[in-house]
Amino acid sequence: MKITILPADDGEEEIIIKCNALTREMLKALEQFRGGINQLALYKGNEIRLMDVSEIYYFESVDNVVFAYCKDEVYETKSRLYELEEKLSMTSFMRSSKSMIINLNKIESLSPIINGRFQALLKNKEKVMISRQYVGKLKEKLGL
Amino acid sequence: MFKKKLALYFEVYKRVTTCVVFAVAVYTAVFWGVGVSFSPWIFWQVILIAAITSLGSVFLSDEGNISKRRAWAESIAYFAYVNVSVMVLGYFFGWYYFNWPMVISMEVIISAIYVTVSFLSYCSDCRTADKLNEGLKKYQRDHEK
Protein backbone atom coordinates (compact mmCIF):
# COMPACT_ATOMS: atom_id res chain seq x y z
CA MET A 1 0.00 0.00 0.00
CA LYS A 2 1.32 3.44 -0.94
CA ILE A 3 1.18 6.14 1.73
CA THR A 4 1.27 9.76 0.56
CA ILE A 5 1.46 12.65 2.99
CA LEU A 6 0.87 16.13 1.58
CA PRO A 7 0.91 19.53 3.31
CA ALA A 8 -2.54 20.92 4.15
CA ASP A 9 -2.50 24.06 2.00
CA ASP A 10 -5.84 25.40 3.22
CA GLY A 11 -5.06 24.72 6.89
CA GLU A 12 -7.69 22.00 7.40
CA GLU A 13 -6.21 18.54 7.86
CA GLU A 14 -7.85 15.79 5.83
CA ILE A 15 -7.38 12.05 5.33
CA ILE A 16 -8.40 10.57 2.00
CA ILE A 17 -8.43 6.81 1.59
CA LYS A 18 -8.26 5.36 -1.90
CA CYS A 19 -8.97 1.63 -1.79
CA ASN A 20 -10.76 -1.22 -3.51
CA ALA A 21 -12.35 -2.39 -0.23
CA LEU A 22 -12.24 -1.17 3.35
CA THR A 23 -10.33 -3.78 5.33
CA ARG A 24 -10.68 -4.42 9.06
CA GLU A 25 -7.21 -2.92 9.64
CA MET A 26 -8.13 0.23 7.74
CA LEU A 27 -11.34 0.61 9.73
CA LYS A 28 -9.41 0.18 12.96
CA ALA A 29 -6.93 2.85 11.89
CA LEU A 30 -9.84 5.10 10.92
CA GLU A 31 -11.47 4.60 14.30
CA GLN A 32 -8.23 5.61 15.98
CA PHE A 33 -8.05 8.77 13.89
CA ARG A 34 -11.66 9.55 14.74
CA GLY A 35 -10.99 9.28 18.45
CA GLY A 36 -11.95 5.64 18.71
CA ILE A 37 -15.44 5.45 20.02
CA ASN A 38 -17.97 7.64 18.28
CA GLN A 39 -18.63 5.46 15.29
CA LEU A 40 -18.33 1.81 14.39
CA ALA A 41 -18.20 0.07 11.05
CA LEU A 42 -21.15 -2.30 10.77
CA TYR A 43 -21.94 -4.74 8.01
CA LYS A 44 -25.15 -5.91 6.42
CA GLY A 45 -24.58 -8.15 3.43
CA ASN A 46 -22.22 -6.22 1.15
CA GLU A 47 -23.11 -2.90 2.70
CA ILE A 48 -20.75 -1.23 5.18
CA ARG A 49 -22.12 1.49 7.37
CA LEU A 50 -20.40 3.78 9.83
CA MET A 51 -22.89 4.00 12.66
CA ASP A 52 -22.92 6.25 15.72
CA VAL A 53 -22.46 3.97 18.73
CA SER A 54 -25.22 5.89 20.50
CA GLU A 55 -27.68 4.36 18.02
CA ILE A 56 -26.74 0.81 19.03
CA TYR A 57 -28.90 -0.86 21.70
CA TYR A 58 -26.69 -3.86 22.37
CA PHE A 59 -24.09 -6.23 20.95
CA GLU A 60 -24.54 -9.98 21.08
CA SER A 61 -22.13 -12.73 20.22
CA VAL A 62 -23.78 -15.70 18.50
CA ASP A 63 -21.57 -18.58 17.37
CA ASN A 64 -18.47 -16.34 17.45
CA VAL A 65 -20.11 -13.67 15.29
CA VAL A 66 -20.91 -10.36 16.98
CA PHE A 67 -24.10 -8.59 16.00
CA ALA A 68 -25.05 -5.00 16.75
CA TYR A 69 -28.74 -4.48 17.45
CA CYS A 70 -30.16 -1.07 16.66
CA LYS A 71 -33.75 0.12 17.05
CA ASP A 72 -35.11 -2.02 14.22
CA GLU A 73 -32.07 -3.38 12.42
CA VAL A 74 -29.32 -5.87 13.10
CA TYR A 75 -25.78 -5.51 11.73
CA GLU A 76 -22.69 -7.63 11.93
CA THR A 77 -19.45 -6.30 13.35
CA LYS A 78 -15.97 -7.61 12.64
CA SER A 79 -14.84 -6.94 16.22
CA ARG A 80 -14.81 -9.49 19.00
CA LEU A 81 -17.01 -8.87 22.01
CA TYR A 82 -14.04 -8.33 24.34
CA GLU A 83 -12.56 -5.81 21.89
CA LEU A 84 -15.82 -3.87 21.85
CA GLU A 85 -16.01 -4.05 25.64
CA GLU A 86 -12.53 -2.52 25.82
CA LYS A 87 -13.20 0.12 23.16
CA LEU A 88 -16.53 1.15 24.63
CA SER A 89 -15.54 0.99 28.28
CA MET A 90 -15.65 4.77 28.66
CA THR A 91 -19.08 5.03 27.06
CA SER A 92 -22.56 4.00 28.21
CA PHE A 93 -21.92 0.38 27.15
CA MET A 94 -21.24 -2.40 29.62
CA ARG A 95 -21.05 -6.19 29.64
CA SER A 96 -24.39 -7.62 30.78
CA SER A 97 -23.70 -11.32 30.25
CA LYS A 98 -21.04 -13.58 28.78
CA SER A 99 -22.37 -12.94 25.30
CA MET A 100 -23.77 -9.42 25.50
CA ILE A 101 -22.78 -5.76 25.84
CA ILE A 102 -25.65 -3.40 26.49
CA ASN A 103 -26.12 0.36 26.05
CA LEU A 104 -27.34 1.77 29.38
CA ASN A 105 -28.87 4.77 27.62
CA LYS A 106 -31.21 2.43 25.76
CA ILE A 107 -32.65 0.70 28.82
CA GLU A 108 -36.14 1.73 29.83
CA SER A 109 -36.32 -0.32 33.03
CA LEU A 110 -34.92 -3.31 34.87
CA SER A 111 -36.88 -6.00 36.66
CA PRO A 112 -35.97 -9.23 38.47
CA ILE A 113 -36.85 -12.57 36.95
CA ILE A 114 -36.52 -16.21 37.94
CA ASN A 115 -33.19 -17.57 39.33
CA GLY A 116 -31.77 -14.22 40.40
CA ARG A 117 -31.30 -12.76 36.96
CA PHE A 118 -32.53 -9.38 35.76
CA GLN A 119 -34.40 -8.44 32.65
CA ALA A 120 -33.82 -5.16 30.87
CA LEU A 121 -36.70 -3.69 28.91
CA LEU A 122 -35.14 -1.62 26.15
CA LYS A 123 -36.56 1.55 24.66
CA ASN A 124 -37.54 -0.38 21.50
CA LYS A 125 -39.55 -2.73 23.79
CA GLU A 126 -37.12 -5.59 23.31
CA LYS A 127 -36.24 -7.59 26.43
CA VAL A 128 -32.73 -8.83 27.20
CA MET A 129 -31.30 -10.62 30.23
CA ILE A 130 -28.64 -9.39 32.63
CA SER A 131 -26.65 -12.01 34.54
CA ARG A 132 -26.45 -11.69 38.31
CA GLN A 133 -22.69 -11.78 37.87
CA TYR A 134 -22.73 -8.36 36.17
CA VAL A 135 -25.20 -6.63 38.51
CA GLY A 136 -22.31 -5.49 40.74
CA LYS A 137 -20.58 -3.88 37.76
CA LEU A 138 -23.85 -2.26 36.73
CA LYS A 139 -24.21 -0.75 40.20
CA GLU A 140 -20.64 0.54 39.96
CA LYS A 141 -21.26 2.07 36.55
CA LEU A 142 -24.43 3.75 37.83
CA GLY A 143 -22.55 5.07 40.85
CA LEU A 144 -24.64 3.12 43.39
CA MET B 1 -16.45 -15.35 39.73
CA PHE B 2 -15.77 -17.73 42.64
CA LYS B 3 -16.18 -14.90 45.17
CA LYS B 4 -19.52 -13.94 43.63
CA LYS B 5 -20.74 -17.53 43.72
CA LEU B 6 -19.62 -17.80 47.35
CA ALA B 7 -21.45 -14.58 48.25
CA LEU B 8 -24.59 -15.90 46.55
CA TYR B 9 -24.22 -19.20 48.38
CA PHE B 10 -24.04 -17.54 51.81
CA GLU B 11 -26.94 -15.24 50.95
CA VAL B 12 -29.11 -18.30 50.18
CA TYR B 13 -27.64 -20.23 53.13
CA LYS B 14 -28.69 -17.52 55.62
CA ARG B 15 -32.27 -17.60 54.39
CA VAL B 16 -32.45 -21.40 54.23
CA THR B 17 -31.02 -21.81 57.75
CA THR B 18 -33.53 -19.33 59.19
CA CYS B 19 -36.42 -21.10 57.50
CA VAL B 20 -35.17 -24.60 58.45
CA VAL B 21 -34.84 -23.63 62.14
CA PHE B 22 -38.37 -22.24 62.06
CA ALA B 23 -39.69 -25.34 60.25
CA VAL B 24 -37.95 -27.73 62.68
CA ALA B 25 -39.53 -25.85 65.58
CA VAL B 26 -43.02 -26.20 64.10
CA TYR B 27 -42.51 -29.81 62.91
CA THR B 28 -41.16 -31.08 66.24
CA ALA B 29 -43.91 -29.33 68.21
CA VAL B 30 -46.56 -30.96 65.99
CA PHE B 31 -45.12 -34.48 65.60
CA TRP B 32 -42.89 -35.05 68.58
CA GLY B 33 -44.85 -33.24 71.30
CA VAL B 34 -43.87 -30.85 74.07
CA GLY B 35 -41.99 -33.31 76.29
CA VAL B 36 -39.51 -34.52 73.67
CA SER B 37 -35.78 -34.14 74.31
CA PHE B 38 -33.26 -33.57 71.51
CA SER B 39 -29.72 -34.64 70.91
CA PRO B 40 -27.33 -31.69 70.50
CA TRP B 41 -26.64 -33.11 67.01
CA ILE B 42 -29.94 -31.59 65.83
CA PHE B 43 -28.17 -28.22 65.41
CA TRP B 44 -25.41 -29.76 63.29
CA GLN B 45 -28.06 -31.60 61.29
CA VAL B 46 -29.87 -28.30 60.59
CA ILE B 47 -26.57 -26.64 59.63
CA LEU B 48 -25.64 -29.56 57.35
CA ILE B 49 -29.04 -29.74 55.63
CA ALA B 50 -29.09 -25.96 55.06
CA ALA B 51 -25.53 -26.10 53.70
CA ILE B 52 -26.29 -28.97 51.31
CA THR B 53 -29.59 -27.61 50.04
CA SER B 54 -28.12 -24.11 49.51
CA LEU B 55 -25.36 -25.63 47.40
CA GLY B 56 -27.83 -26.18 44.55
CA SER B 57 -28.21 -22.41 44.06
CA VAL B 58 -24.55 -22.18 43.02
CA PHE B 59 -25.17 -24.48 40.08
CA LEU B 60 -28.09 -22.50 38.69
CA SER B 61 -27.10 -20.96 35.39
CA ASP B 62 -26.01 -17.36 35.60
CA GLU B 63 -25.96 -16.86 31.86
CA GLY B 64 -28.08 -14.01 30.60
CA ASN B 65 -29.48 -15.49 27.46
CA ILE B 66 -31.05 -18.76 28.61
CA SER B 67 -34.66 -19.39 27.69
CA LYS B 68 -37.53 -19.13 30.13
CA ARG B 69 -38.12 -22.85 29.69
CA ARG B 70 -34.55 -23.63 30.73
CA ALA B 71 -34.81 -21.25 33.71
CA TRP B 72 -37.96 -23.04 34.88
CA ALA B 73 -36.39 -26.45 34.25
CA GLU B 74 -33.42 -25.42 36.41
CA SER B 75 -35.77 -24.28 39.19
CA ILE B 76 -37.64 -27.58 39.09
CA ALA B 77 -34.35 -29.51 39.12
CA TYR B 78 -33.18 -27.44 42.11
CA PHE B 79 -36.45 -28.15 43.92
CA ALA B 80 -36.06 -31.88 43.22
CA TYR B 81 -32.47 -31.72 44.52
CA VAL B 82 -33.62 -30.01 47.73
CA ASN B 83 -36.41 -32.55 48.11
CA VAL B 84 -34.17 -35.59 47.69
CA SER B 85 -31.44 -34.15 49.97
CA VAL B 86 -33.82 -33.34 52.81
CA MET B 87 -35.82 -36.57 52.55
CA VAL B 88 -32.72 -38.80 52.45
CA LEU B 89 -30.79 -36.95 55.19
CA GLY B 90 -33.95 -36.42 57.26
CA TYR B 91 -34.61 -40.16 57.17
CA PHE B 92 -31.07 -40.99 58.32
CA PHE B 93 -31.27 -38.34 61.06
CA GLY B 94 -34.53 -39.92 62.23
CA TRP B 95 -36.60 -36.78 61.57
CA TYR B 96 -39.46 -38.88 60.22
CA TYR B 97 -40.64 -42.45 59.68
CA PHE B 98 -42.27 -43.86 56.61
CA ASN B 99 -45.85 -43.10 57.44
CA TRP B 100 -47.97 -40.91 55.17
CA PRO B 101 -48.78 -38.03 57.56
CA MET B 102 -45.08 -37.57 58.35
CA VAL B 103 -43.90 -37.91 54.74
CA ILE B 104 -46.59 -35.52 53.51
CA SER B 105 -45.75 -33.04 56.29
CA MET B 106 -42.08 -33.20 55.34
CA GLU B 107 -43.01 -32.49 51.71
CA VAL B 108 -45.24 -29.57 52.75
CA ILE B 109 -42.46 -28.13 54.91
CA ILE B 110 -39.82 -28.54 52.17
CA SER B 111 -42.13 -26.84 49.65
CA ALA B 112 -42.97 -24.05 52.11
CA ILE B 113 -39.27 -23.38 52.79
CA TYR B 114 -38.44 -23.47 49.08
CA VAL B 115 -41.25 -21.02 48.26
CA THR B 116 -40.35 -18.75 51.21
CA VAL B 117 -36.65 -18.61 50.32
CA SER B 118 -37.47 -18.00 46.64
CA PHE B 119 -39.92 -15.26 47.63
CA LEU B 120 -37.39 -13.57 49.96
CA SER B 121 -34.76 -13.71 47.20
CA TYR B 122 -37.24 -12.23 44.73
CA CYS B 123 -38.14 -9.41 47.17
CA SER B 124 -34.44 -8.66 47.62
CA ASP B 125 -34.01 -8.60 43.81
CA CYS B 126 -37.02 -6.24 43.51
CA ARG B 127 -35.34 -3.81 45.91
CA THR B 128 -32.12 -4.07 43.89
CA ALA B 129 -34.07 -3.45 40.67
CA ASP B 130 -35.69 -0.33 42.19
CA LYS B 131 -32.28 1.05 43.14
CA LEU B 132 -30.90 0.21 39.69
CA ASN B 133 -33.85 1.91 37.97
CA GLU B 134 -33.33 5.06 40.02
CA GLY B 135 -29.61 4.98 39.24
CA LEU B 136 -30.34 4.34 35.59
CA LYS B 137 -32.65 7.36 35.29
CA LYS B 138 -30.02 9.59 36.88
CA TYR B 139 -27.30 8.11 34.64
CA GLN B 140 -29.39 8.70 31.50
CA ARG B 141 -30.21 12.28 32.56
CA ASP B 142 -26.50 12.99 33.08
CA HIS B 143 -25.29 11.24 29.93
CA GLU B 144 -27.90 12.32 27.41
CA LYS B 145 -27.28 16.03 27.99
Short mmCIF file of N, CA and C in Angstrom, two decimals, chain A residues 2 7 9 14 17 24-25 30 37 39 50-52 61 70 72 84 87 92 97 118-119 123-124 129 137:
data_model
loop_
_atom_site.label_atom_id
_atom_site.label_comp_id
_atom_site.label_asym_id
_atom_site.label_seq_id
_atom_site.Cartn_x
_atom_site.Cartn_y
_atom_site.Cartn_z
N LYS A 2 0.54 2.20 -0.85
CA LYS A 2 1.32 3.44 -0.94
C LYS A 2 0.77 4.46 0.06
N PRO A 7 1.20 18.42 2.39
CA PRO A 7 0.91 19.53 3.31
C PRO A 7 -0.54 20.02 3.13
N ASP A 9 -2.66 22.68 2.49
CA ASP A 9 -2.50 24.06 2.00
C ASP A 9 -3.53 25.01 2.59
N GLU A 14 -6.88 16.70 6.45
CA GLU A 14 -7.85 15.79 5.83
C GLU A 14 -7.18 14.44 5.52
N ILE A 17 -8.83 8.21 1.77
CA ILE A 17 -8.43 6.81 1.59
C ILE A 17 -8.87 6.35 0.20
N ARG A 24 -10.51 -4.55 7.61
CA ARG A 24 -10.68 -4.42 9.06
C ARG A 24 -9.58 -3.52 9.66
N GLU A 25 -8.35 -3.70 9.14
CA GLU A 25 -7.21 -2.92 9.64
C GLU A 25 -7.40 -1.44 9.32
N LEU A 30 -8.90 3.98 11.04
CA LEU A 30 -9.84 5.10 10.92
C LEU A 30 -10.47 5.44 12.26
N ILE A 37 -14.22 6.03 19.48
CA ILE A 37 -15.44 5.45 20.02
C ILE A 37 -16.76 6.05 19.52
N GLN A 39 -17.98 6.21 16.36
CA GLN A 39 -18.63 5.46 15.29
C GLN A 39 -18.01 4.08 15.13
N LEU A 50 -21.00 3.23 8.62
CA LEU A 50 -20.40 3.78 9.83
C LEU A 50 -21.53 4.31 10.70
N MET A 51 -21.72 3.69 11.82
CA MET A 51 -22.89 4.00 12.66
C MET A 51 -22.45 4.66 13.96
N ASP A 52 -23.17 5.66 14.40
CA ASP A 52 -22.92 6.25 15.72
C ASP A 52 -23.17 5.19 16.78
N SER A 61 -22.96 -11.77 20.93
CA SER A 61 -22.13 -12.73 20.22
C SER A 61 -22.92 -14.03 20.05
N CYS A 70 -29.70 -2.45 16.58
CA CYS A 70 -30.16 -1.07 16.66
C CYS A 70 -31.67 -1.09 16.89
N ASP A 72 -34.36 -1.02 15.00
CA ASP A 72 -35.11 -2.02 14.22
C ASP A 72 -34.21 -2.95 13.42
N LEU A 84 -14.80 -4.92 21.74
CA LEU A 84 -15.82 -3.87 21.85
C LEU A 84 -15.94 -3.41 23.31
N LYS A 87 -13.05 -1.14 23.91
CA LYS A 87 -13.20 0.12 23.16
C LYS A 87 -14.27 1.02 23.75
N SER A 92 -21.42 4.51 27.43
CA SER A 92 -22.56 4.00 28.21
C SER A 92 -22.77 2.49 28.01
N SER A 97 -23.78 -9.87 30.12
CA SER A 97 -23.70 -11.32 30.25
C SER A 97 -22.48 -11.77 29.45
N PHE A 118 -31.74 -10.58 36.00
CA PHE A 118 -32.53 -9.38 35.76
C PHE A 118 -32.86 -9.26 34.29
N GLN A 119 -33.99 -8.63 34.03
CA GLN A 119 -34.40 -8.44 32.65
C GLN A 119 -34.41 -6.94 32.37
N LYS A 123 -35.66 0.50 25.14
CA LYS A 123 -36.56 1.55 24.66
C LYS A 123 -37.29 1.17 23.37
N ASN A 124 -36.80 0.12 22.69
CA ASN A 124 -37.54 -0.38 21.50
C ASN A 124 -38.44 -1.56 21.89
N MET A 129 -31.62 -10.19 28.87
CA MET A 129 -31.30 -10.62 30.23
C MET A 129 -29.97 -10.04 30.71
N LYS A 137 -21.23 -4.83 38.68
CA LYS A 137 -20.58 -3.88 37.76
C LYS A 137 -21.56 -2.80 37.32
#
